[in-house]
Short mmCIF file of N, CA and C and ligand atoms in Angstrom, two decimals:
data_model
loop_
_atom_site.label_atom_id
_atom_site.label_comp_id
_atom_site.label_asym_id
_atom_site.label_seq_id
_atom_site.Cartn_x
_atom_site.Cartn_y
_atom_site.Cartn_z
N UNK A 1 104.75 78.44 122.01
CA UNK A 1 106.09 78.98 122.53
C UNK A 1 106.28 79.69 121.62
N UNK A 2 106.98 80.85 121.20
CA UNK A 2 107.15 82.18 120.76
C UNK A 2 108.81 82.51 120.70
N UNK A 3 109.46 82.24 120.06
CA UNK A 3 110.41 83.14 119.74
C UNK A 3 110.91 83.71 118.99
N UNK A 4 111.82 84.98 119.20
CA UNK A 4 111.96 86.42 117.91
C UNK A 4 113.40 86.06 117.87
N UNK A 5 113.63 86.27 116.43
CA UNK A 5 114.88 86.31 116.36
C UNK A 5 114.92 87.91 115.02
N UNK A 6 116.53 88.53 115.43
CA UNK A 6 116.67 89.65 114.30
C UNK A 6 117.72 89.55 113.50
N UNK A 7 118.31 87.97 113.26
CA UNK A 7 118.48 88.36 112.00
C UNK A 7 118.70 86.97 111.71
N UNK A 8 118.77 86.90 110.47
CA UNK A 8 119.06 85.04 109.19
C UNK A 8 119.87 84.59 109.82
N UNK A 9 120.64 85.22 110.20
CA UNK A 9 122.48 83.73 111.53
C UNK A 9 121.27 83.48 111.96
N UNK A 10 120.61 84.57 113.09
CA UNK A 10 119.52 83.73 114.07
C UNK A 10 118.82 83.05 113.63
N UNK A 11 118.63 83.02 112.94
CA UNK A 11 117.23 81.70 113.16
C UNK A 11 117.78 80.41 112.18
N UNK A 12 119.35 80.96 111.76
CA UNK A 12 119.66 80.13 111.46
C UNK A 12 120.33 79.12 113.21
N UNK A 13 120.54 79.60 113.40
CA UNK A 13 121.16 79.13 114.70
C UNK A 13 120.20 78.14 115.57
N UNK A 14 119.06 78.72 115.47
CA UNK A 14 116.89 78.10 115.67
C UNK A 14 117.69 76.83 114.94
N UNK A 15 117.68 76.48 113.89
CA UNK A 15 117.78 75.28 112.68
C UNK A 15 118.62 74.78 113.62
N UNK A 16 120.05 75.33 113.89
CA UNK A 16 120.73 74.81 114.00
C UNK A 16 121.01 73.85 115.39
N UNK A 17 119.83 74.63 116.81
CA UNK A 17 119.61 74.13 117.85
C UNK A 17 118.86 71.91 117.54
N UNK A 18 117.43 72.86 117.25
CA UNK A 18 116.68 71.92 116.37
C UNK A 18 117.06 70.72 115.78
N UNK A 19 118.32 71.04 114.52
CA UNK A 19 118.95 69.70 113.78
C UNK A 19 119.31 68.97 115.37
N UNK A 20 120.15 69.41 115.93
CA UNK A 20 120.92 69.17 116.90
C UNK A 20 120.54 68.49 117.50
N UNK A 21 119.33 68.55 117.65
CA UNK A 21 118.36 67.95 119.23
C UNK A 21 117.73 66.70 118.60
N UNK A 22 117.70 66.69 116.64
CA UNK A 22 116.84 65.12 116.49
C UNK A 22 117.49 64.13 115.86
N UNK A 23 116.32 62.75 116.35
CA UNK A 23 116.97 61.51 116.97
C UNK A 23 116.58 61.27 115.28
N UNK A 24 115.98 61.91 115.45
CA UNK A 24 115.09 60.76 113.82
C UNK A 24 113.97 59.91 114.22
N UNK A 25 112.43 60.79 112.85
CA UNK A 25 111.38 60.58 113.15
C UNK A 25 111.33 61.76 113.17
N UNK A 26 111.84 62.72 113.31
CA UNK A 26 110.82 64.15 113.96
C UNK A 26 109.88 64.48 112.31
N UNK A 27 109.36 65.39 112.99
CA UNK A 27 107.82 65.68 111.40
C UNK A 27 108.06 66.86 112.16
N UNK A 28 109.10 68.37 110.99
CA UNK A 28 108.95 69.69 111.16
C UNK A 28 108.19 69.83 109.68
N UNK A 29 107.25 70.31 110.18
CA UNK A 29 106.40 71.73 109.55
C UNK A 29 106.37 73.02 110.12
N UNK A 30 106.71 73.48 108.31
CA UNK A 30 106.97 75.24 108.85
C UNK A 30 106.21 76.67 107.29
N UNK A 31 105.57 77.07 108.17
CA UNK A 31 104.82 77.92 107.55
C UNK A 31 105.05 79.28 107.00
N UNK A 32 104.85 79.88 106.81
CA UNK A 32 105.21 81.46 106.63
C UNK A 32 104.56 81.65 105.27
N UNK A 33 105.40 83.08 104.80
CA UNK A 33 105.09 83.62 103.24
C UNK A 33 106.10 83.81 102.57
N UNK A 34 106.35 83.79 101.29
CA UNK A 34 108.16 83.79 100.41
C UNK A 34 109.01 84.52 101.90
N UNK A 35 110.04 84.60 101.98
CA UNK A 35 110.96 85.06 102.86
C UNK A 35 110.77 85.55 103.83
N UNK A 36 109.57 84.66 104.54
CA UNK A 36 109.75 84.38 106.02
C UNK A 36 111.29 84.10 106.39
N UNK A 37 111.59 83.20 106.00
CA UNK A 37 112.70 82.56 106.74
C UNK A 37 112.72 81.75 107.43
N UNK A 38 112.20 80.32 106.02
CA UNK A 38 112.00 78.77 105.85
C UNK A 38 112.98 78.34 105.96
N UNK A 39 112.90 78.45 104.09
CA UNK A 39 114.60 77.99 104.04
C UNK A 39 116.25 78.39 104.86
N UNK A 40 115.66 79.55 105.09
CA UNK A 40 117.06 80.10 105.98
C UNK A 40 117.00 78.32 107.61
N UNK A 41 116.18 78.53 107.80
CA UNK A 41 115.74 77.69 109.10
C UNK A 41 116.07 76.57 108.87
N UNK A 42 115.92 76.24 107.28
CA UNK A 42 116.03 74.66 107.30
C UNK A 42 117.80 74.70 106.79
N UNK A 43 118.51 75.25 106.55
CA UNK A 43 119.82 75.40 106.60
C UNK A 43 120.18 74.70 107.84
N UNK A 44 119.59 75.88 108.92
CA UNK A 44 119.69 75.70 109.83
C UNK A 44 119.75 74.57 110.58
N UNK A 45 118.90 73.89 110.30
CA UNK A 45 117.82 72.15 111.08
C UNK A 45 119.83 71.54 110.12
N UNK A 46 119.95 71.57 108.34
CA UNK A 46 121.07 71.07 107.98
C UNK A 46 122.57 70.96 108.66
N UNK A 47 122.68 71.94 108.86
CA UNK A 47 124.01 71.85 109.37
C UNK A 47 124.14 71.71 110.91
N UNK A 48 122.90 71.78 112.24
CA UNK A 48 122.41 70.39 113.27
C UNK A 48 122.89 69.45 112.38
N UNK A 49 122.64 69.13 111.05
CA UNK A 49 122.19 67.45 111.49
C UNK A 49 124.29 67.30 110.97
N UNK A 50 125.15 68.27 110.97
CA UNK A 50 126.50 67.84 110.33
C UNK A 50 126.15 68.12 108.78
N UNK A 51 125.62 69.10 108.12
CA UNK A 51 125.64 69.36 106.77
C UNK A 51 125.76 70.69 106.33
N UNK A 52 126.38 70.74 105.53
CA UNK A 52 126.49 72.52 104.39
C UNK A 52 125.58 72.92 104.63
N UNK A 53 125.43 73.84 105.08
CA UNK A 53 123.96 74.98 104.85
C UNK A 53 124.35 75.34 103.43
N UNK A 54 125.46 75.81 102.52
CA UNK A 54 125.49 75.71 100.98
C UNK A 54 124.30 74.58 100.58
N UNK A 55 124.70 73.98 101.13
CA UNK A 55 123.99 72.28 100.93
C UNK A 55 122.55 72.82 100.13
N UNK A 56 121.73 73.50 100.78
CA UNK A 56 120.53 73.52 101.65
C UNK A 56 120.06 74.22 100.70
N UNK A 57 118.90 74.73 99.79
CA UNK A 57 118.35 75.63 98.71
C UNK A 57 116.69 74.87 98.75
N UNK A 58 115.95 75.69 98.93
CA UNK A 58 114.64 75.29 98.76
C UNK A 58 114.17 74.55 96.89
N UNK A 59 113.41 73.03 96.99
CA UNK A 59 113.14 71.70 96.39
C UNK A 59 112.13 72.40 96.29
N UNK A 60 112.09 73.58 95.21
CA UNK A 60 111.67 74.75 94.39
C UNK A 60 110.35 73.01 93.61
N UNK A 61 111.37 72.81 92.58
CA UNK A 61 111.18 72.18 91.52
C UNK A 61 111.27 70.49 91.17
N UNK A 62 111.61 70.44 92.42
CA UNK A 62 112.13 68.85 92.27
C UNK A 62 111.08 68.65 94.10
N UNK A 63 110.40 69.62 94.48
CA UNK A 63 109.73 69.28 95.96
C UNK A 63 109.98 68.74 96.42
N UNK A 64 111.51 67.35 96.70
CA UNK A 64 112.03 66.95 97.40
C UNK A 64 113.70 67.09 97.50
N UNK A 65 114.22 67.55 98.29
CA UNK A 65 115.58 67.35 98.22
C UNK A 65 116.08 66.37 99.80
N UNK A 66 117.00 64.86 98.53
CA UNK A 66 117.61 63.98 100.63
C UNK A 66 118.56 64.21 100.62
N UNK A 67 118.88 64.30 101.51
CA UNK A 67 120.74 64.73 102.63
C UNK A 67 121.17 63.95 103.19
N UNK A 68 122.65 63.53 103.72
CA UNK A 68 123.07 62.18 104.22
C UNK A 68 123.66 62.51 105.29
N UNK A 69 123.58 63.86 106.16
CA UNK A 69 123.55 64.31 107.63
C UNK A 69 123.61 62.91 108.66
N UNK A 70 124.55 63.16 109.78
CA UNK A 70 124.18 62.03 110.81
C UNK A 70 122.91 61.56 110.44
N UNK A 71 121.58 61.99 110.25
CA UNK A 71 120.55 61.11 110.15
C UNK A 71 120.12 61.91 108.71
N UNK A 72 120.14 61.03 107.75
CA UNK A 72 118.88 61.60 106.80
C UNK A 72 118.54 62.41 107.16
N UNK A 73 117.78 63.26 105.86
CA UNK A 73 117.22 64.84 105.88
C UNK A 73 116.35 64.86 104.61
N UNK A 74 115.21 65.21 104.77
CA UNK A 74 114.63 65.18 103.30
C UNK A 74 113.66 66.67 103.69
N UNK A 75 113.62 67.70 103.20
CA UNK A 75 113.23 68.60 102.67
C UNK A 75 112.74 68.59 101.79
N UNK A 76 111.43 69.30 102.09
CA UNK A 76 110.55 69.29 101.14
C UNK A 76 109.60 70.78 101.25
N UNK A 77 109.18 71.16 99.92
CA UNK A 77 108.57 72.61 99.79
C UNK A 77 107.94 72.59 98.75
N UNK A 78 106.31 72.78 99.31
CA UNK A 78 105.31 72.64 98.35
C UNK A 78 105.12 73.33 97.87
N UNK A 79 105.79 74.23 97.19
CA UNK A 79 105.48 75.82 96.63
C UNK A 79 104.30 75.98 95.95
N UNK A 80 104.76 75.00 94.89
CA UNK A 80 104.12 75.14 93.12
C UNK A 80 102.79 74.09 94.05
N UNK A 81 102.79 73.43 94.60
CA UNK A 81 101.24 72.29 94.40
C UNK A 81 99.72 73.42 94.62
N UNK A 82 99.97 72.77 93.88
CA UNK A 82 98.05 74.31 93.53
C UNK A 82 96.90 72.87 94.57
N UNK A 83 96.66 71.81 94.50
CA UNK A 83 95.81 71.13 94.91
C UNK A 83 96.04 70.45 94.96
N UNK A 84 96.22 69.49 96.86
CA UNK A 84 96.76 68.32 97.44
C UNK A 84 96.72 67.17 96.59
N UNK A 85 96.29 67.16 95.75
CA UNK A 85 95.81 64.83 94.33
C UNK A 85 97.41 65.67 94.00
N UNK A 86 98.00 66.34 93.58
CA UNK A 86 99.02 66.86 93.09
C UNK A 86 99.93 65.91 93.57
N UNK A 87 100.29 65.68 94.46
CA UNK A 87 101.20 64.42 95.56
C UNK A 87 100.32 63.54 95.06
N UNK A 88 99.41 62.56 94.87
CA UNK A 88 98.57 61.61 95.22
C UNK A 88 99.94 60.48 94.75
N UNK A 89 100.40 60.72 93.72
CA UNK A 89 101.30 59.48 93.06
C UNK A 89 102.87 59.54 93.20
N UNK A 90 103.45 60.69 93.83
CA UNK A 90 104.40 60.63 94.49
C UNK A 90 104.80 60.45 95.29
N UNK A 91 106.18 59.65 95.68
CA UNK A 91 106.12 59.55 97.60
C UNK A 91 107.24 60.16 98.13
N UNK A 92 106.74 61.47 98.46
CA UNK A 92 107.27 62.61 99.31
C UNK A 92 107.62 61.59 100.49
N UNK A 93 106.66 61.82 101.24
CA UNK A 93 106.77 61.15 102.63
C UNK A 93 106.67 59.21 103.26
N UNK A 94 107.45 58.67 102.54
CA UNK A 94 107.61 57.43 102.33
C UNK A 94 108.66 57.19 103.05
N UNK A 95 109.39 58.14 103.99
CA UNK A 95 110.16 57.86 104.51
C UNK A 95 109.85 59.18 106.12
N UNK A 96 108.99 59.22 105.93
CA UNK A 96 108.23 59.60 107.43
C UNK A 96 108.74 58.73 108.46
N UNK A 97 108.63 57.39 108.54
CA UNK A 97 108.19 56.43 109.69
C UNK A 97 109.53 56.44 110.35
N UNK A 98 110.05 56.02 108.88
CA UNK A 98 112.35 55.86 108.89
C UNK A 98 112.76 57.23 110.21
N UNK A 99 114.59 56.40 109.86
CA UNK A 99 114.95 57.23 110.71
C UNK A 99 115.32 59.04 110.46
N UNK A 100 114.76 58.82 109.66
CA UNK A 100 115.26 60.18 108.91
C UNK A 100 114.55 61.02 109.87
N UNK A 101 115.28 62.41 109.43
CA UNK A 101 113.83 63.57 109.44
C UNK A 101 113.36 64.11 108.61
N UNK A 102 112.04 65.14 108.45
CA UNK A 102 111.48 65.74 107.81
C UNK A 102 110.88 67.31 107.41
N UNK A 103 111.57 67.85 107.24
CA UNK A 103 111.22 68.43 106.70
C UNK A 103 110.05 69.76 105.90
N UNK A 104 108.83 70.32 105.87
CA UNK A 104 108.01 70.73 104.74
C UNK A 104 107.92 72.56 105.38
N UNK A 105 107.93 73.12 104.25
CA UNK A 105 108.09 74.22 104.03
C UNK A 105 106.24 74.24 102.76
N UNK A 106 105.89 75.24 103.21
CA UNK A 106 104.48 75.46 102.54
C UNK A 106 103.54 73.99 102.65
N UNK A 107 103.51 73.71 103.72
CA UNK A 107 103.05 72.40 104.20
C UNK A 107 101.33 72.48 103.95
N UNK A 108 100.29 73.61 104.32
CA UNK A 108 99.77 73.64 103.80
C UNK A 108 98.28 73.84 102.08
N UNK A 109 99.77 73.92 101.68
CA UNK A 109 99.76 73.27 99.98
C UNK A 109 99.82 72.25 99.53
N UNK A 110 99.48 70.68 100.72
CA UNK A 110 99.20 69.76 100.84
C UNK A 110 98.30 69.00 101.01
N UNK A 111 97.47 69.56 101.95
CA UNK A 111 96.40 69.31 102.58
C UNK A 111 96.87 68.57 103.01
N UNK A 112 95.96 67.20 103.76
CA UNK A 112 95.63 66.08 104.06
C UNK A 112 96.56 65.05 103.66
N UNK A 113 97.56 65.55 102.50
CA UNK A 113 98.66 64.23 102.52
C UNK A 113 99.87 64.67 103.11
N UNK A 114 100.26 65.47 104.04
CA UNK A 114 101.03 65.75 104.35
C UNK A 114 100.71 65.17 105.30
N UNK A 115 102.55 64.73 106.28
CA UNK A 115 101.72 64.02 107.74
C UNK A 115 101.36 64.71 108.68
N UNK A 116 101.16 64.37 109.46
CA UNK A 116 100.86 65.74 110.59
C UNK A 116 102.25 66.38 110.78
N UNK A 117 102.46 67.05 111.89
CA UNK A 117 102.93 67.63 112.19
C UNK A 117 103.44 66.97 113.52
N UNK A 118 105.30 66.84 113.91
CA UNK A 118 105.74 67.07 115.12
C UNK A 118 105.12 68.04 115.46
N UNK A 119 106.18 68.64 114.15
CA UNK A 119 106.89 70.00 115.26
C UNK A 119 105.91 71.21 114.14
N UNK A 120 105.41 72.22 114.42
CA UNK A 120 104.92 72.93 113.64
C UNK A 120 105.74 74.05 113.81
N UNK A 121 106.04 75.01 112.88
CA UNK A 121 106.61 75.88 113.09
C UNK A 121 105.90 77.40 112.02
N UNK A 122 105.48 78.50 112.64
CA UNK A 122 104.88 79.45 111.93
C UNK A 122 105.90 80.56 111.71
N UNK A 123 106.21 81.26 110.52
CA UNK A 123 106.65 82.19 110.53
C UNK A 123 106.68 83.25 110.11
N UNK A 124 106.68 84.71 110.64
CA UNK A 124 105.62 85.75 110.47
C UNK A 124 106.72 87.30 110.44
N UNK A 125 107.23 88.22 110.12
CA UNK A 125 107.89 89.03 109.39
C UNK A 125 107.15 90.56 111.12
N UNK A 126 108.77 90.41 111.17
CA UNK A 126 108.26 91.46 112.75
C UNK A 126 109.57 93.23 112.28
N UNK A 127 109.44 93.73 111.27
CA UNK A 127 110.16 94.64 110.49
C UNK A 127 111.32 94.36 109.82
N UNK A 128 112.23 94.62 108.98
CA UNK A 128 113.54 94.15 108.03
C UNK A 128 113.95 92.47 108.42
N UNK A 129 114.61 92.64 110.39
CA UNK A 129 115.26 91.32 110.00
C UNK A 129 114.78 90.32 111.44
N UNK A 130 113.27 91.60 111.40
CA UNK A 130 113.39 90.70 113.21
C UNK A 130 111.55 89.20 112.43
N UNK A 131 111.76 88.15 113.11
CA UNK A 131 111.17 86.91 112.96
C UNK A 131 110.82 86.67 114.40
N UNK A 132 108.90 86.35 113.99
CA UNK A 132 108.14 85.78 115.31
C UNK A 132 108.71 84.29 114.69
N UNK A 133 108.72 83.20 115.59
CA UNK A 133 108.43 82.42 115.30
C UNK A 133 107.70 81.05 115.96
N UNK A 134 106.51 81.09 115.53
CA UNK A 134 105.14 79.95 117.32
C UNK A 134 105.72 78.71 116.71
N UNK A 135 106.08 78.05 117.44
CA UNK A 135 105.84 76.51 118.06
C UNK A 135 105.45 75.98 118.64
N UNK A 136 104.82 74.90 118.17
CA UNK A 136 103.82 74.07 118.84
C UNK A 136 103.86 72.42 118.26
N UNK A 137 103.73 72.33 119.16
CA UNK A 137 103.49 70.05 118.88
C UNK A 137 103.24 70.05 118.86
N UNK A 138 102.14 69.62 118.36
CA UNK A 138 100.86 68.98 118.47
C UNK A 138 100.39 67.46 118.68
N UNK A 139 102.21 66.98 118.12
CA UNK A 139 101.80 64.80 117.97
C UNK A 139 102.80 65.49 118.89
N UNK A 140 102.25 63.49 119.83
CA UNK A 140 103.40 63.06 120.72
C UNK A 140 105.21 62.59 120.55
N UNK A 141 105.94 62.89 121.47
CA UNK A 141 107.34 62.76 121.16
C UNK A 141 107.96 63.71 120.30
N UNK A 142 107.31 65.47 120.51
CA UNK A 142 108.81 66.39 119.97
C UNK A 142 108.87 67.43 121.26
N UNK A 143 109.03 66.82 122.24
CA UNK A 143 109.36 66.91 123.65
C UNK A 143 110.87 68.25 123.42
N UNK A 144 111.65 66.64 122.94
CA UNK A 144 112.72 67.21 122.64
C UNK A 144 113.22 68.35 121.63
N UNK A 145 112.25 68.44 121.02
CA UNK A 145 112.35 69.76 119.97
C UNK A 145 111.94 71.23 120.99
N UNK A 146 110.76 71.44 121.74
CA UNK A 146 110.81 72.37 121.97
C UNK A 146 111.12 72.54 122.60
N UNK A 147 112.54 71.55 123.75
CA UNK A 147 113.39 71.83 125.04
C UNK A 147 114.39 71.85 124.40
N UNK A 148 115.06 72.17 123.23
CA UNK A 148 115.90 72.52 122.77
C UNK A 148 116.16 73.70 122.13
N UNK A 149 114.61 74.37 121.81
CA UNK A 149 114.17 75.97 121.20
C UNK A 149 114.10 76.89 122.47
N UNK A 150 114.00 75.87 123.42
CA UNK A 150 113.56 76.68 125.09
C UNK A 150 115.06 77.22 125.37
N UNK A 151 115.68 76.60 125.39
CA UNK A 151 117.46 75.97 125.37
C UNK A 151 118.40 77.28 124.80
N UNK A 152 117.76 77.42 123.28
CA UNK A 152 117.68 77.64 122.72
C UNK A 152 117.80 79.29 123.00
N UNK A 153 116.45 79.99 122.95
CA UNK A 153 115.92 81.15 123.85
C UNK A 153 116.92 81.85 124.80
N UNK A 154 116.94 80.76 125.82
CA UNK A 154 117.60 81.45 126.66
C UNK A 154 118.70 81.71 126.83
N UNK A 155 119.78 81.11 126.02
CA UNK A 155 121.08 81.03 125.59
C UNK A 155 121.24 82.59 125.39
P1 LIG B 201 111.44 81.55 102.69
O1 LIG B 201 111.98 80.02 102.69
O2 LIG B 201 111.01 81.36 103.72
O3 LIG B 201 110.54 81.67 101.42
P2 LIG B 201 114.02 82.37 102.82
O4 LIG B 201 114.93 81.54 104.02
O5 LIG B 201 114.92 81.70 101.36
O6 LIG B 201 112.42 82.72 102.84
O7 LIG B 201 114.30 83.54 103.19
C1 LIG B 201 114.65 84.37 103.70
C2 LIG B 201 115.39 86.27 103.65
O8 LIG B 201 114.51 87.08 103.84
C3 LIG B 201 116.43 86.25 103.22
O9 LIG B 201 116.88 86.99 102.50
C4 LIG B 201 117.05 86.74 104.94
O10 LIG B 201 117.92 87.51 104.19
C5 LIG B 201 116.12 87.19 105.61
N1 LIG B 201 116.24 87.45 106.29
C6 LIG B 201 115.53 88.75 107.25
N2 LIG B 201 115.65 88.57 108.38
C7 LIG B 201 115.89 87.22 108.77
C8 LIG B 201 115.22 86.76 109.86
N3 LIG B 201 115.11 87.10 111.58
N4 LIG B 201 115.24 85.93 109.94
C9 LIG B 201 115.39 84.71 108.35
N5 LIG B 201 115.46 85.67 107.56
C10 LIG B 201 115.49 86.54 107.52
MG1 LIG B 202 112.34 78.49 100.71
#
């Protein structure tokens, strides 16, 4: 599924729709260049989970930020990771099986130390304020997020 947003607010609103649809156990991997809008999307997911978007910033230096919304929100940013082995002794993904929502920026930098995507979103720029978001749900159990995205697109 490919969605198009025309402003940061719209990308955040898509994230909010996804966050509001989460039940716990979701793994959302988000790819895209610097400035694509991954963190903006994360702010929306946080909002959908009852958090304040101001609270959500890229955890570029800490790698993981844990927020307590309606569900735990694990926000990971692997931008600074050069080789996946750097993650060997970290417990970034310990909670993935739990009731929270995991959102990963720069997932490709973690190689196969990153859990499989439930939902993979790839963001590319379309002009200054336009973004194309390609959504795929390779693992089972994430159809509710695709449905939420489809409902957002139709609204
Ligand atoms: P990333 O986390 O991918 O590096 P950010 O979310 O931090 O990116 O930043 C995205 C930047 O792009 C912000 O400055 C935002 O205002 C801008 N932007 C412009 N148009 C959009 C859009 N449609 N969706 C998301 N961000 C957008
Ligand atoms: Mg970011």
